[in-house]
Coordinates of C-alpha atoms and ligand atoms in Angstrom, one line a residue:
M10 CA 107.1 95.6 69.2
L11 CA 104.9 98.3 70.0
A12 CA 106.8 101.3 71.6
D13 CA 106.2 103.2 74.5
Q14 CA 104.4 100.2 75.6
Q15 CA 106.2 99.3 79.2
I16 CA 104.3 96.8 81.5
L17 CA 106.3 97.1 84.4
R18 CA 105.5 94.6 87.2
I19 CA 108.6 94.8 89.2
P20 CA 107.7 95.6 93.2
G21 CA 108.7 99.2 92.7
P22 CA 108.7 101.6 90.9
S23 CA 104.9 100.8 90.5
P24 CA 102.9 102.1 87.5
I25 CA 101.0 105.4 88.0
P26 CA 97.4 106.1 87.6
P27 CA 96.9 108.5 84.3
S28 CA 95.0 111.5 86.6
V29 CA 98.1 111.3 88.7
Q30 CA 99.9 112.1 85.9
R31 CA 97.8 114.3 85.0
A32 CA 97.9 116.2 88.7
M33 CA 102.0 115.7 89.0
S34 CA 102.2 118.4 85.3
Q35 CA 100.6 121.2 86.9
P36 CA 102.3 124.1 87.1
M37 CA 104.7 125.0 90.2
I38 CA 103.3 127.0 92.9
G39 CA 105.5 128.8 95.6
H40 CA 106.3 126.8 98.7
R41 CA 105.6 129.2 101.1
G42 CA 102.8 130.4 99.3
L43 CA 99.1 130.0 100.6
E44 CA 98.8 127.3 97.4
T45 CA 101.4 124.9 99.1
K46 CA 99.7 125.4 102.3
E47 CA 96.1 124.3 101.4
L48 CA 98.0 121.2 99.3
L49 CA 99.7 120.2 102.5
Q50 CA 96.1 120.9 104.5
Q51 CA 94.4 118.5 102.3
I52 CA 96.6 115.2 102.1
K53 CA 97.1 115.5 106.0
P54 CA 93.7 113.3 107.1
E55 CA 93.9 111.2 104.2
L56 CA 97.4 109.9 104.5
K57 CA 96.2 109.6 108.4
T58 CA 93.7 107.2 107.6
V59 CA 96.6 105.3 105.2
F60 CA 98.8 104.9 108.3
G61 CA 96.1 104.1 110.6
T62 CA 97.2 106.9 113.3
K63 CA 95.6 109.8 114.5
Q64 CA 99.6 111.3 114.3
D65 CA 100.9 113.7 111.5
I66 CA 102.5 112.3 108.4
L67 CA 106.1 114.3 107.9
L68 CA 106.6 114.5 103.9
I69 CA 110.4 113.9 103.9
A70 CA 112.0 114.4 100.1
G71 CA 114.2 111.3 99.8
S72 CA 113.7 107.8 98.4
G73 CA 112.3 105.5 101.2
T74 CA 115.7 104.9 102.3
A75 CA 115.7 108.0 103.4
G76 CA 112.9 107.2 105.9
L77 CA 114.9 104.8 107.4
E78 CA 117.8 106.7 108.2
A79 CA 115.9 109.3 109.5
A80 CA 114.3 106.4 112.1
V81 CA 117.6 105.4 112.8
V82 CA 119.9 109.0 113.6
N83 CA 116.7 110.5 115.9
T84 CA 115.6 107.5 118.0
V85 CA 119.4 105.9 119.0
S86 CA 122.9 106.6 119.3
S87 CA 126.7 105.1 119.0
G88 CA 126.6 102.5 121.7
D89 CA 123.0 101.9 121.8
E90 CA 121.4 98.4 121.3
V91 CA 119.1 97.7 118.8
L92 CA 117.6 94.8 117.7
V93 CA 117.4 94.6 114.1
I94 CA 114.4 91.9 112.5
V95 CA 116.4 90.5 109.1
T96 CA 113.9 88.5 107.1
G97 CA 115.3 89.4 103.6
A98 CA 117.5 92.3 101.9
F99 CA 115.6 95.8 103.5
G100 CA 115.7 94.4 106.7
D101 CA 119.5 93.7 106.3
R102 CA 119.8 98.0 104.6
F103 CA 117.6 98.7 108.3
A104 CA 120.9 96.1 110.2
K105 CA 123.4 98.8 108.0
I106 CA 122.2 101.8 108.7
C107 CA 122.6 101.0 112.4
N108 CA 126.1 99.9 112.3
E109 CA 126.9 103.3 110.4
Y110 CA 125.8 105.0 112.8
K111 CA 127.2 102.8 115.2
T112 CA 124.8 101.4 117.5
N113 CA 125.2 98.1 118.8
V114 CA 123.6 96.2 116.6
H115 CA 122.0 93.1 117.8
R116 CA 120.2 90.8 114.5
I117 CA 117.4 87.7 114.3
D118 CA 117.9 86.4 111.1
T119 CA 115.5 84.1 109.1
A120 CA 116.0 82.4 106.1
W121 CA 115.1 84.1 103.4
G122 CA 111.5 83.0 101.8
E123 CA 110.3 82.5 106.1
A124 CA 108.6 85.9 108.4
V125 CA 109.9 86.1 111.5
N126 CA 108.2 83.8 114.4
P127 CA 107.5 86.2 117.1
D128 CA 108.4 83.6 120.2
V129 CA 112.0 83.8 118.9
I130 CA 112.0 88.1 119.4
K131 CA 109.6 87.1 123.0
D132 CA 112.9 84.9 123.8
Y133 CA 115.5 87.0 122.6
L134 CA 113.7 90.6 124.8
K135 CA 113.4 88.5 128.0
S136 CA 117.3 87.6 127.8
H137 CA 118.2 90.7 126.7
S138 CA 117.1 93.7 128.5
G139 CA 118.5 97.1 127.7
I140 CA 117.7 96.8 123.7
K141 CA 116.5 100.6 122.9
A142 CA 114.8 100.2 119.6
V143 CA 113.6 97.4 117.7
F144 CA 113.0 97.2 113.8
A145 CA 111.3 95.0 111.6
T146 CA 110.2 95.0 108.1
Y147 CA 106.4 94.7 106.9
C148 CA 106.8 93.9 103.3
E149 CA 110.2 91.8 103.2
T150 CA 110.2 93.3 98.8
S151 CA 113.1 90.7 98.5
T152 CA 111.5 88.0 99.2
G153 CA 107.6 88.3 99.2
V154 CA 106.8 88.1 102.7
L155 CA 104.3 89.7 105.6
N156 CA 105.7 89.8 108.7
P157 CA 103.2 90.2 111.5
V158 CA 104.2 93.0 112.7
D159 CA 101.0 93.7 114.8
E160 CA 101.8 90.5 116.7
I161 CA 105.4 91.8 117.1
A162 CA 104.4 95.1 118.5
K163 CA 102.6 93.5 121.3
I164 CA 105.5 91.5 121.9
V165 CA 108.3 94.2 122.2
H166 CA 105.5 96.6 124.2
T167 CA 105.2 93.1 126.6
Y168 CA 108.6 92.0 127.2
S169 CA 111.0 95.6 126.7
D170 CA 110.6 99.0 126.1
A171 CA 111.9 99.8 123.2
L172 CA 110.2 101.7 120.5
F173 CA 108.8 99.2 117.5
I174 CA 110.3 100.4 114.0
V175 CA 108.7 99.5 111.3
D176 CA 109.9 99.5 107.4
G177 CA 106.4 99.6 105.4
V178 CA 107.7 101.0 102.3
S179 CA 106.2 98.2 100.2
C180 CA 102.4 97.9 101.7
V181 CA 101.2 100.9 103.5
G182 CA 99.0 101.6 101.1
G183 CA 98.2 98.4 99.2
V184 CA 98.0 96.7 103.1
K185 CA 95.6 96.8 106.1
T186 CA 98.1 99.0 108.4
K187 CA 96.8 100.1 111.9
M188 CA 99.7 101.7 112.6
D189 CA 98.1 103.0 116.5
D190 CA 96.4 100.6 117.5
W191 CA 99.2 97.6 116.6
G192 CA 102.0 99.8 118.8
I193 CA 103.8 101.0 116.0
D194 CA 105.9 103.6 117.2
I195 CA 107.4 104.9 113.9
L196 CA 106.4 103.7 110.7
V197 CA 108.2 104.4 107.3
T198 CA 106.8 104.0 103.4
G199 CA 108.0 105.6 100.6
S200 CA 106.0 107.1 97.5
Q201 CA 106.8 104.4 94.6
K202 CA 105.6 101.2 95.6
A203 CA 101.9 100.6 96.7
M204 CA 101.6 104.4 96.7
M205 CA 101.3 105.0 93.2
L206 CA 103.7 107.5 92.6
P207 CA 107.5 108.0 91.1
A208 CA 110.2 107.7 93.5
G209 CA 110.9 111.1 95.8
L210 CA 108.9 110.9 98.8
T211 CA 109.2 109.1 101.8
F212 CA 106.8 109.3 104.6
L213 CA 107.1 108.8 108.4
A214 CA 104.6 108.9 111.7
V215 CA 105.8 108.9 114.4
S216 CA 104.0 107.9 118.1
Q217 CA 104.0 109.8 121.1
R218 CA 106.4 107.5 122.7
A219 CA 108.8 108.2 120.0
W220 CA 108.8 111.4 119.9
K221 CA 110.2 111.6 123.8
T222 CA 113.4 109.4 122.6
I223 CA 113.3 111.8 119.3
E224 CA 113.6 115.2 121.8
E225 CA 116.3 113.3 124.3
N226 CA 118.3 111.7 121.4
K227 CA 121.6 113.3 121.2
Q228 CA 122.5 112.2 117.6
S229 CA 123.4 115.1 115.0
R230 CA 121.2 115.0 112.0
F231 CA 120.1 117.7 110.1
Y232 CA 118.5 117.5 106.9
L233 CA 116.9 114.7 108.4
D234 CA 115.8 115.7 111.9
L235 CA 112.2 114.7 112.3
K236 CA 111.5 117.6 114.6
K237 CA 112.2 120.3 112.0
Y238 CA 109.1 118.1 110.7
R239 CA 106.8 117.9 112.8
D240 CA 107.3 121.6 113.9
N241 CA 106.6 123.0 110.4
L242 CA 103.8 120.6 109.5
A243 CA 101.7 122.0 112.5
K244 CA 101.8 125.3 110.8
D245 CA 100.8 123.5 107.5
S246 CA 104.9 124.2 106.4
T247 CA 107.6 121.9 105.4
P248 CA 111.3 123.1 106.5
F249 CA 112.9 123.0 102.8
T250 CA 111.5 122.7 99.6
P251 CA 109.1 120.0 98.9
A252 CA 108.9 118.0 96.6
L253 CA 105.8 119.9 95.6
S254 CA 105.2 117.9 92.0
L255 CA 104.5 114.6 94.2
L256 CA 102.6 116.2 96.8
F257 CA 99.9 117.2 93.5
G258 CA 100.2 113.5 92.9
L259 CA 99.6 112.7 95.9
K260 CA 96.4 114.4 96.5
Q261 CA 95.4 112.5 93.9
V262 CA 96.5 109.3 95.0
L263 CA 94.8 109.7 98.3
K264 CA 91.3 111.0 96.6
L265 CA 91.4 107.7 94.4
M266 CA 91.8 105.8 97.3
Q267 CA 89.2 107.2 98.8
E268 CA 87.4 106.8 95.7
E269 CA 87.5 102.9 96.4
G270 CA 87.3 102.4 100.0
L271 CA 90.7 100.9 101.8
E272 CA 89.0 98.0 102.4
E273 CA 88.7 97.8 99.2
V274 CA 92.2 98.2 97.7
Y275 CA 93.3 95.9 100.9
K276 CA 91.1 93.1 99.4
R277 CA 92.1 94.2 95.6
H278 CA 95.7 93.5 96.6
Q279 CA 94.1 90.2 98.6
L280 CA 92.9 88.8 95.8
M281 CA 95.7 89.7 93.1
K282 CA 97.9 87.9 95.4
E283 CA 95.9 84.8 95.8
M284 CA 95.3 85.0 91.7
T285 CA 99.6 85.1 91.5
R286 CA 99.8 82.0 93.6
S287 CA 96.9 79.8 92.4
A288 CA 98.9 80.6 89.1
F289 CA 102.3 79.1 90.0
R290 CA 100.9 76.1 91.7
A291 CA 99.0 75.4 88.9
L292 CA 101.9 75.3 87.0
Q293 CA 103.6 73.7 89.8
I294 CA 106.5 75.8 89.7
P295 CA 107.4 76.4 93.5
L296 CA 106.3 79.8 95.6
L297 CA 109.6 81.0 97.9
T298 CA 107.1 81.8 100.9
N299 CA 104.3 79.5 102.2
D300 CA 100.8 80.7 102.4
T301 CA 100.5 82.4 105.9
A302 CA 103.6 84.1 104.8
A303 CA 103.0 85.6 101.8
S304 CA 102.3 89.4 101.2
P305 CA 99.7 90.9 98.8
T306 CA 102.0 93.6 97.0
V307 CA 105.0 91.1 95.7
T308 CA 105.1 87.3 94.5
A309 CA 108.5 85.1 94.7
I310 CA 108.9 82.6 92.6
K311 CA 111.8 79.7 92.7
P312 CA 111.9 78.0 89.4
G313 CA 112.9 74.5 88.8
D314 CA 113.8 73.7 85.1
F315 CA 114.5 77.3 83.5
R316 CA 116.5 79.9 84.6
A317 CA 114.7 82.7 86.3
E318 CA 117.3 85.1 84.4
D319 CA 116.0 83.6 80.8
L320 CA 112.2 84.4 81.4
R321 CA 113.4 87.7 82.6
R322 CA 115.1 88.5 79.6
L323 CA 112.3 86.9 77.5
L324 CA 109.4 88.9 79.1
K325 CA 111.4 92.1 78.7
K326 CA 112.3 91.1 75.0
D327 CA 109.0 90.1 73.6
F328 CA 106.2 92.0 75.3
N329 CA 108.7 94.7 77.6
L330 CA 107.4 93.0 80.6
S331 CA 109.6 93.3 84.1
V332 CA 109.8 91.6 86.3
A333 CA 112.1 91.6 89.5
G334 CA 115.2 89.2 90.2
G335 CA 116.6 87.9 93.0
Q336 CA 118.5 90.3 95.4
Q337 CA 121.8 89.3 97.1
H338 CA 122.4 85.3 97.2
M339 CA 118.9 85.1 96.0
K340 CA 120.4 86.7 92.5
G341 CA 119.5 83.8 89.4
E342 CA 117.5 81.7 91.7
I343 CA 113.6 83.8 91.8
F344 CA 111.8 86.4 90.3
R345 CA 109.6 88.7 91.5
I346 CA 106.0 89.7 90.6
G347 CA 104.7 93.2 91.9
H348 CA 101.3 93.6 92.1
M349 CA 100.7 96.8 93.9
G350 CA 99.3 100.1 93.4
Y351 CA 98.1 100.8 90.4
C352 CA 97.3 97.4 89.2
S353 CA 94.3 95.3 89.2
P354 CA 93.2 91.3 88.8
A355 CA 93.0 91.9 84.8
D356 CA 96.9 93.7 84.8
V357 CA 97.5 90.1 86.6
L358 CA 96.0 87.8 84.5
Q359 CA 97.9 89.4 81.3
V360 CA 100.9 88.7 83.7
I361 CA 100.2 85.4 84.3
S362 CA 99.5 84.5 80.5
I363 CA 102.3 86.3 79.5
I364 CA 104.2 84.7 81.6
E365 CA 103.1 81.6 80.6
I366 CA 104.7 81.9 76.7
G367 CA 107.9 83.1 78.9
I368 CA 107.8 79.8 80.8
K369 CA 107.5 77.9 77.2
K370 CA 110.2 80.0 75.7
A371 CA 112.8 79.1 78.6
G372 CA 112.4 75.4 77.9
G373 CA 109.9 75.3 80.7
N374 CA 107.8 72.2 81.5
I375 CA 104.2 73.6 81.9
E376 CA 101.3 73.4 80.2
L377 CA 99.7 76.8 78.1
G378 CA 96.6 78.6 80.2
K379 CA 97.0 76.2 83.6
G380 CA 98.5 79.1 85.5
T381 CA 95.9 81.7 83.8
R382 CA 92.6 79.6 84.2
A383 CA 93.9 79.0 88.1
A384 CA 94.2 82.6 88.4
Q385 CA 90.3 82.9 86.8
E386 CA 88.7 80.7 88.7
I387 CA 90.2 82.6 91.8
Y388 CA 89.0 85.3 90.4
L389 CA 84.8 83.7 89.7
G390 CA 85.6 82.7 93.6
Ligands
LIG415 C1 111.8 100.1 97.9 C2 112.0 99.1 99.7 C3 112.8 100.4 100.5 C4 113.6 102.0 99.8 O1 114.0 102.1 98.9 P1 114.8 103.1 98.2 O2 115.1 102.6 96.8 O3 115.2 103.9 99.2 O4 113.3 103.7 97.7 C5 113.0 100.5 101.9 N1 112.6 99.6 102.3 C6 111.7 98.2 101.6 C7 111.1 97.1 102.1 C8 111.2 97.9 100.3 O5 110.9 97.5 99.4

């Protein structure tokens, strides 16, 4: 096998564009100097567009989970009632964080592979007053589900005074995101998924309403205190040393997004989703989610006549192609293909045709080329 050729199609970390890689290798600068100030100034406006907000986007050195924890620790404290929508492993992570901070956690769980039904949230909020915050996952990476956060936001604000807090780690930058218009109070994302960077940065945008709660919240916090990040960012600075190399890369990522156009970025992800799904449908291998719930950034497949883990092992061994397995109780049951960030229809065609070989070798009964052809047909429209 060709050494050094990685085909990385897990739902994060995702591949890095060469120009971003180059940007990140530039020499280090002083974090209190003019260059850093200018870098932050340049990043600010375009990043707001990606989130669909007028608020500044706070940048914290840490993985996506640091952002989730920051959202929790800044808005609620011990004993507060919170509602967590759990549609898979990452909703469950939000619930675990809320539990760790001794909040009173209410959960709405869906079957894995399904999106939450907003009416269920409506009924729950109607019969449970006093919920301070509702937590949800935009793209549930463990199942490939995109939850209808726009509809949920409307319901949360109509039937409660709760803040609506969203984990968008595996889709912001790849799918339409209108934080202000939809009414999301805190939106979190991470660098290593649709944002085309290595892991190590988490981003949070906070609504005016949420800032009020944050100001009043007595819960102790230091590194993750969002007020520090807000007050420093207002002066184009950061409270602690920023992940400067990632910021060099981020500036280039935003330039790439601007060149392509955000609408085009979203269309590309939509197309990659449809190509991927049509391929497995043509191969008669079940998809975990239905069409309406499916995310443009990741697809989960549930094979019947071969083992997901055998396939993954073969793909890695023969082609150095990585796809993800299942999480928690879905381990061994499914495999997941990431098609986000630095990924194009050309990559999808490559991955599908490789996977067809893998399925054959893993003992699956398919007709070679059928999936690739279906994806090609979707591309041609
Ligand atoms: C990847 C991911 C996270 C964060 O994971 P880290 O490993 O902490 O970066 C959070 N939520 C979702 C939905 C994710 O896909």
